[in-house]
PDB file of C-alpha atoms in Angstrom:
ATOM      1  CA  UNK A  29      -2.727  -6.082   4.324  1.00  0.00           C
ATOM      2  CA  UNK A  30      -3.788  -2.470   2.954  1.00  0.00           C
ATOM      3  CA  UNK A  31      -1.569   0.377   3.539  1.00  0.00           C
ATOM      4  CA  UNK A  32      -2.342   3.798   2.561  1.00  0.00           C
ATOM      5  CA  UNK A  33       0.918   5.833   3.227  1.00  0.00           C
ATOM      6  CA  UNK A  34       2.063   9.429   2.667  1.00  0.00           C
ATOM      7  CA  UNK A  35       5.460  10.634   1.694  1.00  0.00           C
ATOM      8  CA  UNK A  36       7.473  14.067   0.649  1.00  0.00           C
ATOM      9  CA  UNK A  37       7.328  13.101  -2.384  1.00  0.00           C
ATOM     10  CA  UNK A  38       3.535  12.090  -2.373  1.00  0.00           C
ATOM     11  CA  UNK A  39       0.975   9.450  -1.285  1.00  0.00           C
ATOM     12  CA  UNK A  40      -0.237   5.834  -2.115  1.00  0.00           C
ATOM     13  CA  UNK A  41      -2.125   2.462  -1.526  1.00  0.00           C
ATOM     14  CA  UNK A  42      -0.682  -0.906  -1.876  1.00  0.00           C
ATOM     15  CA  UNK A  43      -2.127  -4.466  -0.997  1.00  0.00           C
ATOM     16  CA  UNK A  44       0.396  -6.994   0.508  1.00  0.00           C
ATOM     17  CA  UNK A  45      -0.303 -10.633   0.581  1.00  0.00           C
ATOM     18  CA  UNK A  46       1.586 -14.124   0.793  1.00  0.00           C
ATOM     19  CA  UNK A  47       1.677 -15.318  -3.330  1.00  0.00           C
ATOM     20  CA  UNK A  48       4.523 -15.849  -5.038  1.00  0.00           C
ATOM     21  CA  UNK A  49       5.055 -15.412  -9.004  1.00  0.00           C
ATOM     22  CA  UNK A  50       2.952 -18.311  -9.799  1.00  0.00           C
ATOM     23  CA  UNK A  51       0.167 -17.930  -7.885  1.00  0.00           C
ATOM     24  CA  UNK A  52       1.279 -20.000  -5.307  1.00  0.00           C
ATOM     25  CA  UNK A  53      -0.114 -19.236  -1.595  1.00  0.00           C
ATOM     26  CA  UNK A  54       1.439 -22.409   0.172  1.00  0.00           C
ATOM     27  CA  UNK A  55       4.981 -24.330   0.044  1.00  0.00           C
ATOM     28  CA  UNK A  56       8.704 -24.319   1.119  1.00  0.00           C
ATOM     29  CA  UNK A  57       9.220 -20.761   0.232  1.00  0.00           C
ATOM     30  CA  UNK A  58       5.748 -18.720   0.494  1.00  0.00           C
ATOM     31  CA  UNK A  59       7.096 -17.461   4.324  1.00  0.00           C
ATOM     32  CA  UNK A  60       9.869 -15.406   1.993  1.00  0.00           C
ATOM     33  CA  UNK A  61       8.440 -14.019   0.091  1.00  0.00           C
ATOM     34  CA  UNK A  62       5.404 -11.352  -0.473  1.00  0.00           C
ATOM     35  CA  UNK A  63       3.387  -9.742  -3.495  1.00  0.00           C
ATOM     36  CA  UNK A  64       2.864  -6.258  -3.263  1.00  0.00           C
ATOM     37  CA  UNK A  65      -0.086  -5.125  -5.482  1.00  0.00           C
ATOM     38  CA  UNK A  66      -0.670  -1.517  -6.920  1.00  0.00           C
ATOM     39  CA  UNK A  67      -3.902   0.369  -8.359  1.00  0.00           C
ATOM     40  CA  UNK A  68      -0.884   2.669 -10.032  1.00  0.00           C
ATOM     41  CA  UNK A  69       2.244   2.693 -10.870  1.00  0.00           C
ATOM     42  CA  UNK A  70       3.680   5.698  -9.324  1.00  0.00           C
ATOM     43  CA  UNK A  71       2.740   4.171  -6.007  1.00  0.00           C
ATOM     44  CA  UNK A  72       5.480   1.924  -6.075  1.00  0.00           C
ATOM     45  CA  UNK A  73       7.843   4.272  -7.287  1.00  0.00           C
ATOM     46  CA  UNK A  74       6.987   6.473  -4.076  1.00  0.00           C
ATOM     47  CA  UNK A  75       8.305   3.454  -2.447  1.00  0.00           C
ATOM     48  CA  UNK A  76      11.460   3.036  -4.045  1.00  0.00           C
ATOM     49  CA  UNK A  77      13.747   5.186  -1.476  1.00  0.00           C
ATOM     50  CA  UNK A  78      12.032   3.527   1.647  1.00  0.00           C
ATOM     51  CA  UNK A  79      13.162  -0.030   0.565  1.00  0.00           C
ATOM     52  CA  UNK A  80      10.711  -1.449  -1.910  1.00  0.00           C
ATOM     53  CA  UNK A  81      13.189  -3.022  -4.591  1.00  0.00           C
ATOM     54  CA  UNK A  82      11.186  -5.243  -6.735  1.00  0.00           C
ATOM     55  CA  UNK A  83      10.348  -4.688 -10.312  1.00  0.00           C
ATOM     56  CA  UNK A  84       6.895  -3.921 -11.284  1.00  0.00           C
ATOM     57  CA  UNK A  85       5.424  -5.578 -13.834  1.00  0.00           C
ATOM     58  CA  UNK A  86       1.774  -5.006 -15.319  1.00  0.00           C
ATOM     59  CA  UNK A  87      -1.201  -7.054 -15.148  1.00  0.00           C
ATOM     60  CA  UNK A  88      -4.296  -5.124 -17.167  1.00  0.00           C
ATOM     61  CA  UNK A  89      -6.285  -8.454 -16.628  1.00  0.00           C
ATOM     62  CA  UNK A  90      -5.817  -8.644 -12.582  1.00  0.00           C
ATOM     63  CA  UNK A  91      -7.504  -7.353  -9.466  1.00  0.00           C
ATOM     64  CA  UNK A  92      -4.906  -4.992  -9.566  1.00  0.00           C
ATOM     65  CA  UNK A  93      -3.035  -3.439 -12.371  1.00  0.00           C
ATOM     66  CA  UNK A  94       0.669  -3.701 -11.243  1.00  0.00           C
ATOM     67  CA  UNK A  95       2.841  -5.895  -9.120  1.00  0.00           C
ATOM     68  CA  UNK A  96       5.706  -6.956  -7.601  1.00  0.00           C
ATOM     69  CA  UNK A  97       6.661 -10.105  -5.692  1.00  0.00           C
ATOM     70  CA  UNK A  98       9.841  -9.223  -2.696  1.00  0.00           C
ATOM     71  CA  UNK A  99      11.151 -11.141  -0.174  1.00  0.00           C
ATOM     72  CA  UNK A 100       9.049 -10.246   3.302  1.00  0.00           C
ATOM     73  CA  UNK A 101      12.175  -8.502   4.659  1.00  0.00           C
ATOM     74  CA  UNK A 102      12.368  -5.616   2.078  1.00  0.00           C
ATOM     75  CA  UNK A 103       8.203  -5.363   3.233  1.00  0.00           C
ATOM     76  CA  UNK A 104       9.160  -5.089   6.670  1.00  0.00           C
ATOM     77  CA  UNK A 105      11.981  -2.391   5.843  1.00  0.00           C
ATOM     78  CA  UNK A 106      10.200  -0.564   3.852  1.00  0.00           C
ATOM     79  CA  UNK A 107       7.490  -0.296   6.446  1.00  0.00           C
ATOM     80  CA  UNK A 108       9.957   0.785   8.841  1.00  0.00           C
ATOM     81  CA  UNK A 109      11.606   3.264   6.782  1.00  0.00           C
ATOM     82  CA  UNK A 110       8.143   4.535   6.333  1.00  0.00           C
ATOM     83  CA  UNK A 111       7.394   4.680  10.210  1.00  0.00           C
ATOM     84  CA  UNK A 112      10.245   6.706  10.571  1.00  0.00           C
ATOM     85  CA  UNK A 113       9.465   9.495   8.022  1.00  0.00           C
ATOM     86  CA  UNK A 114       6.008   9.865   9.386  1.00  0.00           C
ATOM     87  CA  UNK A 115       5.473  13.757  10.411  1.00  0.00           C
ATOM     88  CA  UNK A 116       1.976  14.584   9.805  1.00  0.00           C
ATOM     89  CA  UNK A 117      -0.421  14.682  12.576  1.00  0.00           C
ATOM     90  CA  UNK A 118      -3.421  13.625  10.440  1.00  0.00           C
ATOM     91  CA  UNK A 119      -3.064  11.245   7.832  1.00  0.00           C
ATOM     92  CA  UNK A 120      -5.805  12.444   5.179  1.00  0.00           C
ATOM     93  CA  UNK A 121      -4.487  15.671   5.416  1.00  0.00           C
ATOM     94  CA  UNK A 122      -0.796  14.891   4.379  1.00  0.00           C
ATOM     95  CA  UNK A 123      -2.636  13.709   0.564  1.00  0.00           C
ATOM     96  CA  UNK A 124      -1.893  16.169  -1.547  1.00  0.00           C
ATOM     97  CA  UNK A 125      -4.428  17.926  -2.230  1.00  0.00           C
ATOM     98  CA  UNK A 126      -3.650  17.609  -6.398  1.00  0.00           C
ATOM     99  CA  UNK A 127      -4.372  13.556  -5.709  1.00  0.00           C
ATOM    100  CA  UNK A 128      -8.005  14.059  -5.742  1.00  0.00           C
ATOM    101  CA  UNK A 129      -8.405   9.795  -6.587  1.00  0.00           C
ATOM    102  CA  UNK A 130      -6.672   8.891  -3.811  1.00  0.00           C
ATOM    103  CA  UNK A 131      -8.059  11.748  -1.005  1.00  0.00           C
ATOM    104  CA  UNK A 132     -11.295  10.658  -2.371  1.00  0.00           C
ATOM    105  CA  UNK A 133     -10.875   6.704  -1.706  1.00  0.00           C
ATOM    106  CA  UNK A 134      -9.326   7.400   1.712  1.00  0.00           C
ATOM    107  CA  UNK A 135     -12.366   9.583   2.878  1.00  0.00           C
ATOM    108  CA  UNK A 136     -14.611   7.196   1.716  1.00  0.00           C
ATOM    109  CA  UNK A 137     -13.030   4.552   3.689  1.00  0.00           C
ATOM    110  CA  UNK A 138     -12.493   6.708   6.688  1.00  0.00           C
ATOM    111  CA  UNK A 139     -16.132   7.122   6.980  1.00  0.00           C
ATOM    112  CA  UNK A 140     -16.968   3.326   5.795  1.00  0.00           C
ATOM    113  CA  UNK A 141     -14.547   1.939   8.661  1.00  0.00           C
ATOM    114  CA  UNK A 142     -15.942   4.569  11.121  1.00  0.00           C
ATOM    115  CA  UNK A 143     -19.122   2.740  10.813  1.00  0.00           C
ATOM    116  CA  UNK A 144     -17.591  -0.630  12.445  1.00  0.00           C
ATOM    117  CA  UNK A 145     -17.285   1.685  15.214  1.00  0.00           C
ATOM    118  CA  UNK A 146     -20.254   1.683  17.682  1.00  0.00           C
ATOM    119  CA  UNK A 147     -22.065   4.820  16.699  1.00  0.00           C
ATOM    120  CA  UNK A 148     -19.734   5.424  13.763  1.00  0.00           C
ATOM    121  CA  UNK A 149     -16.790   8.427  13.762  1.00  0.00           C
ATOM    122  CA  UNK A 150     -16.895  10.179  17.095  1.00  0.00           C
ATOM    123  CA  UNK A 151     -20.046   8.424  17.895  1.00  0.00           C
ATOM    124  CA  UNK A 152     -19.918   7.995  21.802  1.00  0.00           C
ATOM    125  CA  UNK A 153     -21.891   4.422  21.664  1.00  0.00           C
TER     126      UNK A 153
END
């Protein structure tokens, strides 16, 4: 799962999938727990008051620089907590506008998922 997100306090991406510390994606315990994967670090401090508790540890050598492995649950809160804060009518245009990386990246995959649309954003068919 990708989530872009906005906040007060500012905006970020993370990648969620099932993979525990080892590397594991199957056995007894992968339904518990989740890895939540970061491009930088400060975008899993943004989710530290909405319920993400996990401690982050970096990975220079992976698809994605920093990490943290939670149980589901805390995902699930956090995504609530983040529901419920939501107060912007547009999403791109709660980025600040200092966070030119990230309001760059989620323009470029507005108009890159527009295109799975037939006759791409605000095409009509």
């Amino acid at each position: 799962m990708w989530v872009a997100f906005s906040t007060p306090e500012g905006s970020g991406f993370f990648s969620a999938v099932a993979k525990d510390e080892r590397g594991n994606i199957s056995g007894p315990y992968m339904g518990s727990r989740v890895c939540l994967r970061f491009r930088r670090a400060q975008d899993a401090d943004l989710l530290r008051p909405y319920g993400m508790d996990g401690h982050v540890i970096e990975t220079p050598g992976g698809d994605y620089r920093f990490r943290t492995f939670i149980p589901r649950n805390h995902l699930a809160t956090t995504m609530h907590n983040l529901a419920d804060t939501m107060n912007y009518p547009n999403f791109k245009d709660s980025i600040p506008s200092s966070d030119t990386a990230l309001l760059d990246a989620c323009h470029d995959v507005w108009g890159i998922m527009g295109d799975l649309q037939p006759g791409g954003p605000y095409g009509m068919g």
